[in-house]
């Protein structure tokens, strides 16, 4: 009987004479482990929530990564999230932020938020949310819409640091056009949009990425004009907001510099944030482009010139030229 018990699995299934457990036992063990880890994380979050409710206060020196969609903001965010000195949810936080100021409450005007939209209640809610989920008082965050909300975010947290990721217009427009073809990924938030979208002669029927003010004028426009509008609107909003943020709390990075030399580029970004660029982080950044985050194809510069969108992009390059020059890009 003793031998029988010693060969029993957790669910009463005999193992093969002391060898590897049967598949059913392995599966049960894996599920049990996941359940225990989930319960452990949940218990930790509840405990941190209690601690926060007692201590109050606000998160400190949060880092907000901003830029146009498809500009490389996810790349920068994911690399910063590898630092042990900051907390991160490792995912987009659009749903959380828009719940604070629902688009429907603003008649779907845009994702733009101003300093006047900030409140002490928002500070408490945001701070508790990030501390509860990360256990850190300093966090890094990123989502597609926050480039339209820099004045609001700065009003919430006067010590916030903004990392502005810039990308050349040709490549950024190309990636935006490609992204509009992936509505299930980039238009999940716009299902309730109170307007009929028929962009590109109806090919694109769901609005993707973010809503700048004036978006209703582009409901029937060619896709390249919509993307040029988005590129100009969000970069203009960020450039205008730069004036209200202390220079020491503002970092600008060219996506192209990160592609050419990711280690050097990220070393500069980490240094500007006061974060230690460890050998482990340097190694991660050295190889980060080998397995890119959310890329549609291989990473290389001036990709738009050899892709199918070239004619479309050449037609609208003049529309983005002014903001591109202010961002530091010459005419393409």
Tab-separated table of C-alpha atoms in Angstrom, residues 6-313:
chain	number	residue	atom	x	y	z
A	6	UNK	CA	4.096	6.992	-3.215
A	7	UNK	CA	3.237	6.688	-6.897
A	8	UNK	CA	-0.089	8.516	-6.669
A	9	UNK	CA	-0.428	11.840	-8.429
A	10	UNK	CA	-2.244	14.855	-7.025
A	11	UNK	CA	-5.492	13.782	-8.637
A	12	UNK	CA	-5.184	10.128	-7.688
A	13	UNK	CA	-3.764	9.015	-11.045
A	14	UNK	CA	-0.868	6.570	-10.832
A	15	UNK	CA	2.424	7.759	-12.258
A	16	UNK	CA	4.617	5.465	-14.307
A	17	UNK	CA	6.615	3.717	-11.558
A	18	UNK	CA	8.212	6.833	-10.113
A	19	UNK	CA	9.002	8.388	-13.497
A	20	UNK	CA	7.569	11.581	-14.913
A	21	UNK	CA	3.991	12.376	-13.823
A	22	UNK	CA	1.178	11.595	-16.195
A	23	UNK	CA	0.086	14.487	-18.471
A	24	UNK	CA	-3.068	14.989	-16.379
A	25	UNK	CA	-0.955	15.572	-13.269
A	26	UNK	CA	1.324	17.999	-15.059
A	27	UNK	CA	-1.666	19.914	-16.367
A	28	UNK	CA	-3.255	20.081	-12.935
A	29	UNK	CA	0.014	21.210	-11.378
A	30	UNK	CA	0.407	23.953	-13.989
A	31	UNK	CA	-3.144	25.205	-13.463
A	32	UNK	CA	-2.695	25.143	-9.687
A	33	UNK	CA	0.517	27.129	-10.000
A	34	UNK	CA	-1.162	29.757	-12.168
A	35	UNK	CA	-4.076	30.010	-9.755
A	36	UNK	CA	-1.761	30.453	-6.774
A	37	UNK	CA	0.276	33.106	-8.579
A	38	UNK	CA	-2.894	34.961	-9.558
A	39	UNK	CA	-4.195	34.833	-5.983
A	40	UNK	CA	-0.823	36.007	-4.717
A	41	UNK	CA	-0.802	38.978	-7.077
A	42	UNK	CA	-4.375	39.822	-6.185
A	43	UNK	CA	-3.630	39.658	-2.450
A	44	UNK	CA	-0.606	41.903	-2.940
A	45	UNK	CA	-2.698	44.416	-4.864
A	46	UNK	CA	-5.354	44.490	-2.140
A	47	UNK	CA	-2.680	44.997	0.501
A	48	UNK	CA	-1.065	47.815	-1.463
A	49	UNK	CA	-4.481	49.437	-1.869
A	50	UNK	CA	-4.925	49.436	1.913
A	51	UNK	CA	-1.463	50.914	2.388
A	52	UNK	CA	-2.193	53.625	-0.155
A	53	UNK	CA	-5.531	54.513	1.424
A	54	UNK	CA	-3.774	55.030	4.738
A	55	UNK	CA	-0.810	56.989	3.405
A	56	UNK	CA	-2.509	58.894	0.556
A	57	UNK	CA	-0.195	61.186	-1.410
A	58	UNK	CA	0.661	60.914	-5.100
A	59	UNK	CA	2.985	58.927	-7.290
A	60	UNK	CA	6.341	60.624	-7.748
A	61	UNK	CA	8.058	61.758	-10.958
A	62	UNK	CA	5.972	59.585	-13.286
A	63	UNK	CA	7.307	59.076	-16.796
A	64	UNK	CA	4.944	59.523	-19.727
A	65	UNK	CA	6.048	58.340	-23.166
A	66	UNK	CA	4.313	60.391	-25.855
A	67	UNK	CA	4.400	60.645	-29.631
A	68	UNK	CA	2.375	59.811	-32.684
A	69	UNK	CA	1.020	56.288	-32.959
A	70	UNK	CA	3.433	54.023	-34.871
A	71	UNK	CA	6.361	56.330	-34.048
A	72	UNK	CA	8.252	53.910	-31.809
A	73	UNK	CA	6.622	54.822	-28.496
A	74	UNK	CA	6.017	51.163	-27.619
A	75	UNK	CA	9.691	50.377	-28.205
A	76	UNK	CA	10.749	53.138	-25.819
A	77	UNK	CA	8.088	52.242	-23.255
A	78	UNK	CA	8.987	48.551	-23.195
A	79	UNK	CA	12.691	49.288	-22.743
A	80	UNK	CA	12.047	51.755	-19.915
A	81	UNK	CA	9.730	49.221	-18.280
A	82	UNK	CA	12.698	46.855	-17.948
A	83	UNK	CA	14.210	49.169	-15.321
A	84	UNK	CA	13.815	47.936	-11.757
A	85	UNK	CA	13.609	51.567	-10.630
A	86	UNK	CA	10.158	52.168	-12.089
A	87	UNK	CA	6.859	50.326	-12.105
A	88	UNK	CA	4.979	49.509	-15.292
A	89	UNK	CA	1.802	47.730	-16.294
A	90	UNK	CA	3.515	46.585	-19.513
A	91	UNK	CA	0.420	47.373	-21.538
A	92	UNK	CA	-1.545	50.240	-23.038
A	93	UNK	CA	-3.656	52.121	-20.483
A	94	UNK	CA	-6.146	53.841	-22.794
A	95	UNK	CA	-9.195	52.249	-21.160
A	96	UNK	CA	-8.154	53.500	-17.731
A	97	UNK	CA	-7.505	57.092	-18.785
A	98	UNK	CA	-10.579	57.449	-20.984
A	99	UNK	CA	-12.751	56.166	-18.135
A	100	UNK	CA	-11.715	59.252	-16.134
A	101	UNK	CA	-12.949	61.549	-18.910
A	102	UNK	CA	-15.235	59.544	-21.230
A	103	UNK	CA	-15.375	60.639	-24.841
A	104	UNK	CA	-19.171	60.556	-24.727
A	105	UNK	CA	-19.129	63.197	-21.981
A	106	UNK	CA	-17.279	65.485	-24.366
A	107	UNK	CA	-19.547	64.709	-27.324
A	108	UNK	CA	-16.664	62.762	-28.841
A	109	UNK	CA	-14.874	66.009	-29.634
A	110	UNK	CA	-11.383	64.488	-29.278
A	111	UNK	CA	-9.026	62.698	-26.917
A	112	UNK	CA	-7.520	66.069	-26.020
A	113	UNK	CA	-7.390	66.927	-22.319
A	114	UNK	CA	-6.381	70.338	-20.972
A	115	UNK	CA	-4.907	71.485	-17.687
A	116	UNK	CA	-8.391	72.624	-16.689
A	117	UNK	CA	-9.572	68.998	-16.884
A	118	UNK	CA	-7.207	67.958	-14.085
A	119	UNK	CA	-8.503	67.533	-10.535
A	120	UNK	CA	-7.283	66.394	-7.146
A	121	UNK	CA	-9.652	63.445	-7.489
A	122	UNK	CA	-7.871	62.416	-10.689
A	123	UNK	CA	-4.529	62.581	-8.869
A	124	UNK	CA	-5.813	60.246	-6.161
A	125	UNK	CA	-7.384	57.794	-8.590
A	126	UNK	CA	-4.363	57.660	-10.914
A	127	UNK	CA	-1.877	57.370	-8.072
A	128	UNK	CA	-3.764	54.597	-6.316
A	129	UNK	CA	-4.263	52.706	-9.568
A	130	UNK	CA	-0.604	52.587	-10.530
A	131	UNK	CA	0.713	51.982	-7.020
A	132	UNK	CA	-1.774	49.195	-6.379
A	133	UNK	CA	-0.857	47.380	-9.598
A	134	UNK	CA	2.912	47.968	-9.553
A	135	UNK	CA	3.897	48.540	-5.925
A	136	UNK	CA	6.085	51.449	-7.078
A	137	UNK	CA	5.791	55.171	-6.474
A	138	UNK	CA	7.572	56.005	-9.706
A	139	UNK	CA	6.008	54.541	-12.846
A	140	UNK	CA	6.284	54.692	-16.620
A	141	UNK	CA	3.152	54.813	-18.765
A	142	UNK	CA	2.215	55.028	-22.427
A	143	UNK	CA	-0.852	54.994	-24.621
A	144	UNK	CA	-1.746	56.314	-28.067
A	145	UNK	CA	-3.795	59.275	-26.857
A	146	UNK	CA	-1.583	60.847	-24.201
A	147	UNK	CA	0.257	62.968	-26.749
A	148	UNK	CA	-2.922	65.053	-26.885
A	149	UNK	CA	-2.998	65.331	-23.082
A	150	UNK	CA	0.398	66.684	-22.026
A	151	UNK	CA	-1.047	69.847	-20.388
A	152	UNK	CA	-3.482	67.686	-18.415
A	153	UNK	CA	-0.815	65.207	-17.310
A	154	UNK	CA	1.538	68.018	-16.320
A	155	UNK	CA	-1.238	69.649	-14.285
A	156	UNK	CA	-1.833	66.357	-12.472
A	157	UNK	CA	1.832	65.734	-11.724
A	158	UNK	CA	4.052	68.795	-11.853
A	159	UNK	CA	7.136	66.599	-11.424
A	160	UNK	CA	6.246	64.310	-14.366
A	161	UNK	CA	8.893	63.650	-16.999
A	162	UNK	CA	7.845	63.411	-20.645
A	163	UNK	CA	9.710	61.350	-23.241
A	164	UNK	CA	8.745	62.544	-26.720
A	165	UNK	CA	9.451	59.998	-29.453
A	166	UNK	CA	9.704	61.454	-32.952
A	167	UNK	CA	9.716	59.615	-36.263
A	168	UNK	CA	10.293	60.874	-39.791
A	169	UNK	CA	7.047	61.644	-41.616
A	170	UNK	CA	7.468	59.196	-44.497
A	171	UNK	CA	8.005	56.120	-42.344
A	172	UNK	CA	5.487	57.195	-39.718
A	173	UNK	CA	2.782	57.843	-42.320
A	174	UNK	CA	3.495	54.493	-43.954
A	175	UNK	CA	3.104	52.674	-40.645
A	176	UNK	CA	-0.084	54.587	-39.827
A	177	UNK	CA	-1.613	53.596	-43.162
A	178	UNK	CA	-0.682	49.967	-42.523
A	179	UNK	CA	-2.120	50.210	-39.009
A	180	UNK	CA	-5.468	51.478	-40.267
A	181	UNK	CA	-5.788	48.131	-41.982
A	182	UNK	CA	-5.705	46.421	-38.568
A	183	UNK	CA	-8.881	47.788	-37.001
A	184	UNK	CA	-9.272	44.831	-34.640
A	185	UNK	CA	-6.069	45.980	-32.969
A	186	UNK	CA	-6.182	49.756	-33.215
A	187	UNK	CA	-9.910	50.606	-33.315
A	188	UNK	CA	-11.254	48.606	-30.375
A	189	UNK	CA	-12.057	51.825	-28.503
A	190	UNK	CA	-14.084	53.411	-31.335
A	191	UNK	CA	-16.968	50.945	-31.683
A	192	UNK	CA	-19.400	53.502	-30.257
A	193	UNK	CA	-18.148	56.394	-32.372
A	194	UNK	CA	-21.279	58.418	-33.320
A	195	UNK	CA	-20.363	58.846	-36.961
A	196	UNK	CA	-20.106	56.767	-40.108
A	197	UNK	CA	-16.503	56.200	-41.107
A	198	UNK	CA	-16.009	55.641	-44.837
A	199	UNK	CA	-12.348	56.520	-45.322
A	200	UNK	CA	-10.632	55.469	-48.526
A	201	UNK	CA	-13.906	54.996	-50.421
A	202	UNK	CA	-15.252	52.896	-47.579
A	203	UNK	CA	-12.310	50.555	-47.175
A	204	UNK	CA	-11.739	51.803	-43.613
A	205	UNK	CA	-14.944	51.813	-41.570
A	206	UNK	CA	-13.593	52.084	-38.015
A	207	UNK	CA	-11.558	55.000	-36.669
A	208	UNK	CA	-8.085	53.947	-35.544
A	209	UNK	CA	-5.535	55.217	-33.029
A	210	UNK	CA	-6.740	58.575	-31.643
A	211	UNK	CA	-9.182	61.425	-32.229
A	212	UNK	CA	-7.705	64.891	-32.772
A	213	UNK	CA	-10.056	67.841	-32.833
A	214	UNK	CA	-11.519	68.233	-36.308
A	215	UNK	CA	-11.627	64.500	-37.058
A	216	UNK	CA	-15.174	64.676	-38.449
A	217	UNK	CA	-13.850	66.514	-41.510
A	218	UNK	CA	-11.949	63.379	-42.500
A	219	UNK	CA	-14.690	60.739	-42.334
A	220	UNK	CA	-14.674	60.325	-46.128
A	221	UNK	CA	-11.116	61.378	-46.903
A	222	UNK	CA	-8.366	59.322	-48.556
A	223	UNK	CA	-6.438	57.312	-45.969
A	224	UNK	CA	-3.180	59.199	-46.549
A	225	UNK	CA	-4.905	62.509	-45.743
A	226	UNK	CA	-6.292	61.085	-42.506
A	227	UNK	CA	-2.854	59.872	-41.465
A	228	UNK	CA	-1.242	63.193	-42.372
A	229	UNK	CA	-3.908	64.917	-40.276
A	230	UNK	CA	-3.200	62.656	-37.296
A	231	UNK	CA	0.583	63.002	-37.623
A	232	UNK	CA	0.359	66.789	-37.748
A	233	UNK	CA	-2.231	67.135	-34.992
A	234	UNK	CA	-0.529	65.066	-32.323
A	235	UNK	CA	3.002	66.270	-32.988
A	236	UNK	CA	1.780	69.878	-33.041
A	237	UNK	CA	0.001	69.324	-29.714
A	238	UNK	CA	3.169	67.906	-28.151
A	239	UNK	CA	5.409	70.649	-29.518
A	240	UNK	CA	3.032	73.323	-28.237
A	241	UNK	CA	2.858	71.691	-24.795
A	242	UNK	CA	6.647	71.537	-24.539
A	243	UNK	CA	6.711	75.192	-23.497
A	244	UNK	CA	4.882	74.493	-20.216
A	245	UNK	CA	7.157	71.652	-19.075
A	246	UNK	CA	10.499	72.473	-17.395
A	247	UNK	CA	13.381	71.504	-19.724
A	248	UNK	CA	14.815	69.135	-17.107
A	249	UNK	CA	11.567	67.146	-17.299
A	250	UNK	CA	11.495	66.847	-21.076
A	251	UNK	CA	13.391	64.351	-23.246
A	252	UNK	CA	13.209	64.086	-27.025
A	253	UNK	CA	14.434	61.068	-28.941
A	254	UNK	CA	14.520	60.336	-32.657
A	255	UNK	CA	13.297	56.879	-33.553
A	256	UNK	CA	15.978	56.783	-36.252
A	257	UNK	CA	18.737	57.209	-33.647
A	258	UNK	CA	17.405	54.221	-31.736
A	259	UNK	CA	17.430	52.117	-34.886
A	260	UNK	CA	20.973	53.124	-35.799
A	261	UNK	CA	22.454	52.598	-32.335
A	262	UNK	CA	19.915	51.401	-29.739
A	263	UNK	CA	22.400	51.082	-26.873
A	264	UNK	CA	23.731	54.619	-27.227
A	265	UNK	CA	20.257	56.014	-27.840
A	266	UNK	CA	18.684	54.351	-24.831
A	267	UNK	CA	21.645	55.156	-22.602
A	268	UNK	CA	20.888	58.815	-23.230
A	269	UNK	CA	17.175	58.376	-22.515
A	270	UNK	CA	17.770	56.494	-19.275
A	271	UNK	CA	20.338	59.066	-18.180
A	272	UNK	CA	17.946	61.964	-18.780
A	273	UNK	CA	15.428	60.239	-16.498
A	274	UNK	CA	17.917	59.578	-13.727
A	275	UNK	CA	17.611	55.818	-14.244
A	276	UNK	CA	20.595	53.495	-14.018
A	277	UNK	CA	21.513	51.991	-17.381
A	278	UNK	CA	22.746	48.646	-16.132
A	279	UNK	CA	24.743	46.115	-18.184
A	280	UNK	CA	21.602	43.975	-18.260
A	281	UNK	CA	19.587	46.845	-19.749
A	282	UNK	CA	22.348	47.561	-22.265
A	283	UNK	CA	22.262	43.934	-23.393
A	284	UNK	CA	18.474	44.008	-23.703
A	285	UNK	CA	18.560	47.214	-25.759
A	286	UNK	CA	21.362	45.858	-27.943
A	287	UNK	CA	19.102	43.059	-29.160
A	288	UNK	CA	15.683	44.700	-28.814
A	289	UNK	CA	15.272	45.300	-32.552
A	290	UNK	CA	15.743	41.601	-33.301
A	291	UNK	CA	12.330	40.851	-31.806
A	292	UNK	CA	10.530	44.196	-32.243
A	293	UNK	CA	7.338	45.090	-30.442
A	294	UNK	CA	4.278	45.287	-32.642
A	295	UNK	CA	6.195	45.800	-35.885
A	296	UNK	CA	4.470	44.991	-39.192
A	297	UNK	CA	7.667	44.100	-41.064
A	298	UNK	CA	11.428	44.320	-40.737
A	299	UNK	CA	12.785	47.447	-39.082
A	300	UNK	CA	14.732	49.707	-41.425
A	301	UNK	CA	14.839	53.391	-42.205
A	302	UNK	CA	13.151	54.996	-45.240
A	303	UNK	CA	11.076	51.857	-45.646
A	304	UNK	CA	8.202	53.881	-47.103
A	305	UNK	CA	10.161	54.612	-50.283
A	306	UNK	CA	10.142	50.969	-51.336
A	307	UNK	CA	6.633	50.062	-50.190
A	308	UNK	CA	3.226	50.250	-51.827
A	309	UNK	CA	2.194	53.476	-50.072
A	310	UNK	CA	4.900	55.660	-51.600
A	311	UNK	CA	2.658	57.497	-54.089
A	312	UNK	CA	0.057	58.240	-51.414
A	313	UNK	CA	2.678	59.521	-48.989
